[in-house]
Amino acid sequence: MITSTRPRVGYLASTFAALALAASSASYAAEDLKIGMILPMTGPFASYGQQILNGVHLYLSEHGDTVEGRKVQLIIKDDTGVAPEISKRAAQELIVKDKAEILAGFGVTPSAFAVAPLSAQAKIPMVVMNAATSSVTEKSPYVVRTSMSMPQTSAPMATWAAKEGITKVYTLVADYGPGHDAEKQFVKTFTEAGGEIVGEVRVPLQNPDYAPFLQRIKDSKPNAVFLFVPAGEQSVAFLKGFEQRGLRDMGVKIISTGDLTDEDVLDATGETAIGAITSFHYSEAHDSTKNKAYTEAYYKAYPSKRPNFLSVAGYDGMHLIYSALKKTGGDASGDKFISAAKGMEWESPRGPISIDPETRDIVQNIYIRKVEKVGGKLQNVEIDLIPNFKDPSK
Ligand code: PHB
């Protein structure tokens, strides 16, 4: 069963006592297991919610909606994107009123930051399916992440760039947690490898006007621009501006985390993305039996969308939940669930992955990819691989 509501504004009951009582009164035997999903379902990040849910539903359709005799009930709360107060209220409602035993989703970092203290207080597992700021996993001992962290995806790009003879880089990042993490890690790894940073700029998270930044980048004549912008429409705006201002013709390379060339927007970039080099953990074009089955099943279920990193994080997040519950005999209480999740290993459509028992963060291959046309369709074609890579900032 799926219910979907926006959290009631003005909802109270945020006290430690209410949260602790809600958690302790949960008795699991034979009861439905309620998973509270906090996701942007409307607003500029709505495609994140949709993609994560597509992955979650695909997993349920393949594995059934019952685990250890408990029927899984998803309760979906729309937090509208970067709106920490709404995310927090949604979590309060889910824990206190709906008696959700697991929280999951979290499209953006501010949403995960807002909810983590409640997960810690109520001792409720929090399965993070996107929010990628490194410290998200440190905000509650009950957080486990199935997506990525920004230092994890940024460091390999710096190593690769230095190895390829790129010496001067300008960095451009969205001005919030993930962007700061990407910038910090890229600059560290790249300068340690002998590279030079010729300029750094942070752009507003929402609706940035890239024109003045692109002009500054052009004037400083770098070999490449490294960037992190949240996946979505901004990629299209950046890539179009990059081309229109003549940076591509000047021979400036684009090196970026794979958020820029997410399959969800790749078609909309037209040819402007061709040649962009990115580092990331998931490509629709990843060549494995598991990914072939995943992408085929995805297109069958959602013919008008392309499978992307968000859908895979949702799919793997459900795998983690099911596998942990199988180990605990259906007990979702925080300590048991998290100790079952620690050290778990499985094969994802992205490749082999595991949960680091010390950090509860994901360990995975990071691929260097190049955007190319494959069979008439833009794809992130993998050209190099850094195996079993952990967040290097932890
Ligand atoms: C985040 O807010 O943590 C975030 C959002 C979009 C991305 C990556 C990270 O593409």
XYZ file of C-alpha atoms and ligand atoms in Angstrom:
404
model
C 0.000 0.000 0.000
C 1.258 3.464 -0.782
C -0.007 6.629 0.812
C 1.289 10.032 -0.098
C 0.796 13.270 1.778
C 2.497 16.557 2.404
C 3.371 17.025 6.082
C 0.881 19.182 7.915
C 2.419 22.588 8.546
C 2.398 23.382 12.253
C 2.700 19.766 13.300
C 4.174 19.599 16.798
C 5.376 16.673 18.937
C 9.058 17.152 18.377
C 10.050 16.340 21.925
C 12.569 13.702 22.761
C 9.978 11.886 24.891
C 7.464 11.572 22.063
C 10.085 10.294 19.661
C 11.557 7.833 22.129
C 8.113 6.499 23.064
C 7.175 6.067 19.411
C 10.314 4.074 18.830
C 10.035 1.863 21.903
C 6.373 0.997 21.380
C 7.028 -0.455 17.927
C 6.390 -4.184 18.110
C 7.241 -5.825 14.829
C 5.888 -9.365 14.828
C 3.434 -9.828 11.966
C 2.693 -6.128 11.758
C 2.992 -4.167 8.540
C 6.405 -2.573 8.191
C 5.979 1.127 7.521
C 8.800 2.806 5.631
C 8.537 6.576 5.657
C 9.949 8.006 2.434
C 10.910 11.691 2.563
C 11.478 12.914 -0.979
C 11.066 15.927 -3.236
C 8.000 14.990 -5.304
C 7.228 18.561 -6.460
C 9.396 21.590 -7.194
C 12.775 21.800 -8.951
C 14.009 18.445 -7.570
C 10.810 16.487 -8.300
C 12.601 14.182 -10.735
C 14.827 12.985 -7.861
C 11.786 11.766 -5.938
C 10.323 10.159 -9.010
C 13.553 8.365 -9.962
C 14.229 7.112 -6.428
C 10.653 5.827 -6.152
C 10.923 4.178 -9.563
C 13.915 2.210 -8.251
C 12.135 1.376 -4.990
C 8.989 0.165 -6.779
C 11.010 -1.845 -9.271
C 12.701 -3.666 -6.389
C 9.332 -4.363 -4.740
C 7.840 -5.611 -8.004
C 10.738 -8.050 -8.408
C 11.001 -9.218 -4.782
C 7.442 -8.949 -3.489
C 6.062 -6.577 -0.887
C 6.553 -8.888 2.093
C 9.792 -9.512 3.967
C 10.127 -11.880 6.947
C 6.338 -12.127 7.075
C 5.931 -8.348 7.274
C 4.024 -6.507 4.560
C 5.875 -3.415 3.445
C 3.910 -0.170 3.417
C 5.518 2.904 1.889
C 4.371 6.238 3.261
C 5.589 8.994 0.975
C 6.013 12.566 2.180
C 6.819 15.319 -0.283
C 9.418 17.675 1.198
C 9.489 19.835 -1.976
C 13.313 19.919 -2.216
C 15.546 22.295 -0.278
C 13.138 22.928 2.619
C 14.659 21.547 5.847
C 11.690 22.552 8.028
C 9.302 20.570 5.819
C 11.617 17.533 5.831
C 11.865 17.681 9.614
C 8.106 17.964 10.101
C 7.594 15.076 7.702
C 9.946 12.937 9.807
C 8.147 13.900 13.033
C 4.799 12.900 11.554
C 6.202 9.655 10.212
C 7.767 8.657 13.518
C 5.133 9.831 15.974
C 1.847 9.584 14.092
C 2.407 6.972 11.374
C 4.756 4.808 13.483
C 7.177 4.377 10.613
C 10.033 2.074 11.625
C 12.453 3.075 8.880
C 13.021 6.459 7.225
C 14.367 6.537 3.674
C 14.818 8.774 0.628
C 16.463 12.205 1.106
C 16.971 13.778 -2.291
C 19.100 16.684 -1.095
C 21.587 17.278 1.701
C 19.578 19.900 3.642
C 16.750 17.372 3.970
C 19.068 14.673 5.339
C 20.726 17.123 7.757
C 17.313 18.195 9.079
C 16.100 14.649 9.746
C 19.275 12.951 11.045
C 18.941 14.296 14.633
C 15.436 12.786 14.821
C 16.743 9.445 13.598
C 19.405 9.603 16.330
C 16.883 10.484 19.066
C 14.312 7.908 18.073
C 16.955 5.287 17.163
C 15.338 4.809 13.757
C 17.261 3.606 10.688
C 17.670 6.295 8.030
C 18.520 4.960 4.574
C 19.955 7.809 2.500
C 19.263 7.343 -1.211
C 20.899 10.485 -2.547
C 22.068 13.299 -0.210
C 25.825 13.183 -0.855
C 27.562 15.585 1.517
C 30.208 13.488 3.222
C 29.138 14.286 6.799
C 25.516 13.112 6.338
C 26.476 9.685 7.690
C 28.017 11.272 10.789
C 24.838 13.080 11.839
C 23.177 9.959 13.264
C 24.544 6.509 14.135
C 21.476 5.079 12.360
C 22.265 6.550 8.922
C 23.351 4.214 6.152
C 23.913 5.473 2.606
C 23.314 3.677 -0.714
C 24.117 6.573 -3.062
C 27.571 8.185 -2.999
C 29.560 10.898 -1.280
C 30.971 13.930 -3.046
C 34.618 13.371 -2.025
C 34.226 9.794 -3.282
C 33.174 10.938 -6.763
C 35.443 14.031 -6.920
C 38.879 12.651 -5.975
C 39.105 10.206 -8.919
C 38.380 13.047 -11.361
C 41.344 15.015 -9.971
C 43.681 12.014 -10.174
C 42.597 11.254 -13.732
C 42.963 14.901 -14.861
C 46.519 15.150 -13.487
C 47.425 11.832 -15.095
C 46.103 13.051 -18.454
C 48.353 16.128 -18.417
C 45.723 18.693 -17.420
C 47.653 21.302 -15.392
C 45.364 24.344 -14.924
C 41.815 23.932 -13.670
C 39.055 26.385 -12.738
C 36.496 24.979 -10.298
C 32.794 25.849 -10.260
C 30.450 24.369 -7.666
C 26.967 24.906 -6.267
C 27.277 26.877 -3.038
C 26.116 24.339 -0.433
C 27.344 21.141 1.255
C 27.902 18.854 -1.770
C 29.550 21.651 -3.781
C 31.858 22.583 -0.907
C 32.840 18.925 -0.468
C 33.475 18.462 -4.202
C 35.588 21.620 -4.400
C 37.629 20.798 -1.289
C 38.406 17.237 -2.366
C 39.137 18.113 -5.992
C 41.497 20.956 -5.035
C 43.297 18.763 -2.478
C 43.809 15.760 -4.757
C 44.621 17.821 -7.848
C 47.191 20.110 -6.186
C 48.809 17.150 -4.405
C 49.246 15.611 -7.864
C 51.016 18.780 -9.035
C 48.081 20.601 -10.664
C 47.276 24.298 -10.355
C 43.896 25.827 -9.513
C 43.548 29.058 -11.521
C 40.209 30.110 -10.049
C 37.358 28.914 -7.845
C 33.755 30.030 -7.903
C 30.649 29.016 -5.967
C 27.316 29.626 -7.671
C 23.838 29.858 -6.082
C 22.133 26.500 -5.617
C 18.902 27.543 -7.322
C 18.654 29.161 -10.788
C 22.218 30.416 -11.166
C 23.008 32.710 -14.089
C 26.158 31.119 -15.501
C 27.030 33.907 -17.974
C 29.322 36.033 -15.732
C 31.050 32.930 -14.313
C 31.666 31.504 -17.756
C 33.217 34.780 -18.857
C 35.591 34.749 -15.864
C 36.542 31.151 -16.592
C 37.194 32.041 -20.236
C 39.437 34.968 -19.277
C 41.641 32.789 -17.050
C 42.326 30.304 -19.893
C 42.324 27.022 -17.955
C 42.905 23.609 -19.569
C 39.700 22.420 -17.925
C 36.809 23.394 -15.720
C 35.878 21.045 -12.876
C 32.318 21.307 -11.716
C 29.606 20.036 -9.470
C 26.053 21.171 -10.069
C 23.081 19.205 -8.740
C 21.746 16.858 -11.393
C 18.964 18.358 -13.468
C 18.116 21.428 -15.509
C 21.285 23.269 -14.483
C 23.379 20.880 -16.560
C 21.541 21.952 -19.667
C 22.010 25.663 -18.860
C 25.711 25.253 -18.075
C 26.533 23.185 -21.149
C 24.642 25.516 -23.508
C 26.390 28.573 -22.011
C 29.771 26.843 -22.218
C 29.288 26.276 -25.912
C 27.716 29.660 -26.704
C 30.524 31.599 -24.971
C 33.087 29.744 -27.062
C 34.798 27.807 -24.264
C 34.395 24.541 -26.091
C 35.951 26.022 -29.252
C 38.874 27.335 -27.148
C 39.575 23.716 -26.212
C 38.656 24.015 -22.516
C 37.740 20.530 -21.271
C 34.809 19.774 -19.002
C 35.675 17.474 -16.110
C 32.882 16.982 -13.619
C 31.188 14.646 -11.232
C 28.629 12.583 -13.135
C 25.721 14.631 -11.802
C 26.306 16.903 -14.823
C 25.581 14.205 -17.381
C 22.854 12.327 -15.512
C 20.835 10.203 -17.930
C 17.684 12.025 -16.822
C 18.832 15.219 -18.597
C 21.360 13.878 -21.071
C 18.858 13.847 -23.944
C 18.002 17.494 -23.223
C 21.650 18.610 -23.469
C 21.677 17.775 -27.154
C 25.180 17.547 -28.535
C 26.655 20.037 -26.029
C 27.550 17.248 -23.593
C 29.555 15.207 -26.112
C 33.149 14.812 -24.946
C 32.476 15.769 -21.308
C 34.504 13.615 -18.914
C 32.894 12.715 -15.618
C 33.559 10.512 -12.596
C 30.628 8.634 -11.099
C 29.362 5.343 -9.763
C 26.495 4.614 -12.170
C 26.065 4.717 -15.918
C 23.119 3.341 -17.853
C 25.781 2.036 -20.249
C 27.605 0.030 -17.530
C 28.346 -3.315 -19.137
C 27.210 -6.097 -16.798
C 24.539 -8.784 -16.785
C 22.994 -7.223 -13.692
C 22.746 -3.787 -15.296
C 21.361 -5.192 -18.518
C 18.565 -6.848 -16.543
C 18.028 -3.669 -14.511
C 17.817 -1.314 -17.484
C 15.517 -3.683 -19.390
C 13.175 -4.029 -16.417
C 13.303 -0.272 -15.855
C 12.301 0.576 -19.435
C 9.514 -1.983 -19.297
C 8.119 -0.395 -16.134
C 8.829 3.263 -17.021
C 9.111 3.596 -20.799
C 9.360 7.385 -20.779
C 12.263 7.706 -18.282
C 15.911 6.677 -18.453
C 17.381 4.682 -15.536
C 19.852 6.826 -13.588
C 21.928 6.975 -10.391
C 18.930 8.053 -8.308
C 16.812 5.100 -9.383
C 19.700 2.725 -8.641
C 20.219 4.210 -5.160
C 16.494 3.625 -4.465
C 16.708 0.068 -5.788
C 19.820 -0.713 -3.744
C 18.344 1.022 -0.704
C 15.432 -1.424 -0.799
C 17.867 -4.309 -1.225
C 19.680 -3.134 1.892
C 16.408 -2.889 3.845
C 15.252 -6.364 2.766
C 18.642 -7.969 3.441
C 18.997 -6.345 6.876
C 15.484 -7.470 7.874
C 16.208 -11.005 6.707
C 19.188 -11.019 9.064
C 17.235 -9.601 12.034
C 14.141 -11.776 11.493
C 12.057 -8.697 10.635
C 13.250 -6.498 13.506
C 13.804 -2.940 12.216
C 14.923 -1.431 15.528
C 17.863 0.905 14.996
C 20.721 -0.966 16.641
C 19.845 -4.386 15.219
C 19.097 -3.026 11.747
C 22.318 -1.018 11.528
C 24.532 -3.802 12.797
C 22.959 -6.084 10.145
C 23.658 -3.467 7.455
C 27.309 -2.949 8.404
C 29.667 -4.834 6.126
C 26.883 -5.972 3.775
C 28.085 -6.672 0.227
C 26.131 -7.226 -2.966
C 26.160 -6.699 -6.685
C 24.303 -3.594 -7.780
C 23.480 -2.594 -11.362
C 26.405 -0.154 -10.905
C 28.881 -2.950 -10.013
C 29.963 -4.530 -6.702
C 29.136 -2.455 -3.606
C 29.418 -2.769 0.173
C 28.611 -0.849 3.338
C 31.716 0.209 5.248
C 31.226 -1.207 8.762
C 33.013 1.776 10.319
C 31.338 4.681 8.529
C 28.049 3.091 7.320
C 28.837 4.738 3.982
C 28.948 3.025 0.611
C 32.124 1.580 -0.913
C 31.941 1.228 -4.689
C 33.722 1.445 -8.017
C 34.093 4.932 -9.397
C 34.184 5.052 -13.186
C 35.692 7.714 -15.428
C 33.257 8.165 -18.302
C 33.058 10.108 -21.540
C 29.822 11.265 -23.143
C 29.474 9.664 -26.555
C 26.670 8.805 -28.925
C 25.973 5.093 -28.796
C 23.367 3.818 -31.237
C 22.064 7.358 -31.687
C 21.713 7.950 -27.931
C 23.994 9.962 -25.625
C 25.635 7.713 -23.046
C 28.255 7.921 -20.307
C 30.751 5.449 -21.721
C 33.104 4.057 -19.067
C 36.778 4.520 -19.943
C 38.537 3.908 -16.620
C 37.798 2.399 -13.220
C 38.872 2.999 -9.618
C 37.757 -0.162 -7.794
C 36.142 -0.342 -4.315
C 36.696 3.304 -3.555
C 35.816 4.736 -0.113
C 35.067 8.360 0.747
C 38.681 9.608 1.026
C 37.780 12.438 3.428
C 36.731 10.070 6.223
C 22.720 16.747 -2.451
O 22.012 17.731 -2.134
O 23.320 16.094 -1.584
C 22.883 16.413 -3.895
C 21.935 16.857 -4.824
C 22.111 16.554 -6.167
C 23.183 15.801 -6.585
C 24.103 15.333 -5.662
C 23.962 15.652 -4.322
O 23.338 15.542 -7.912
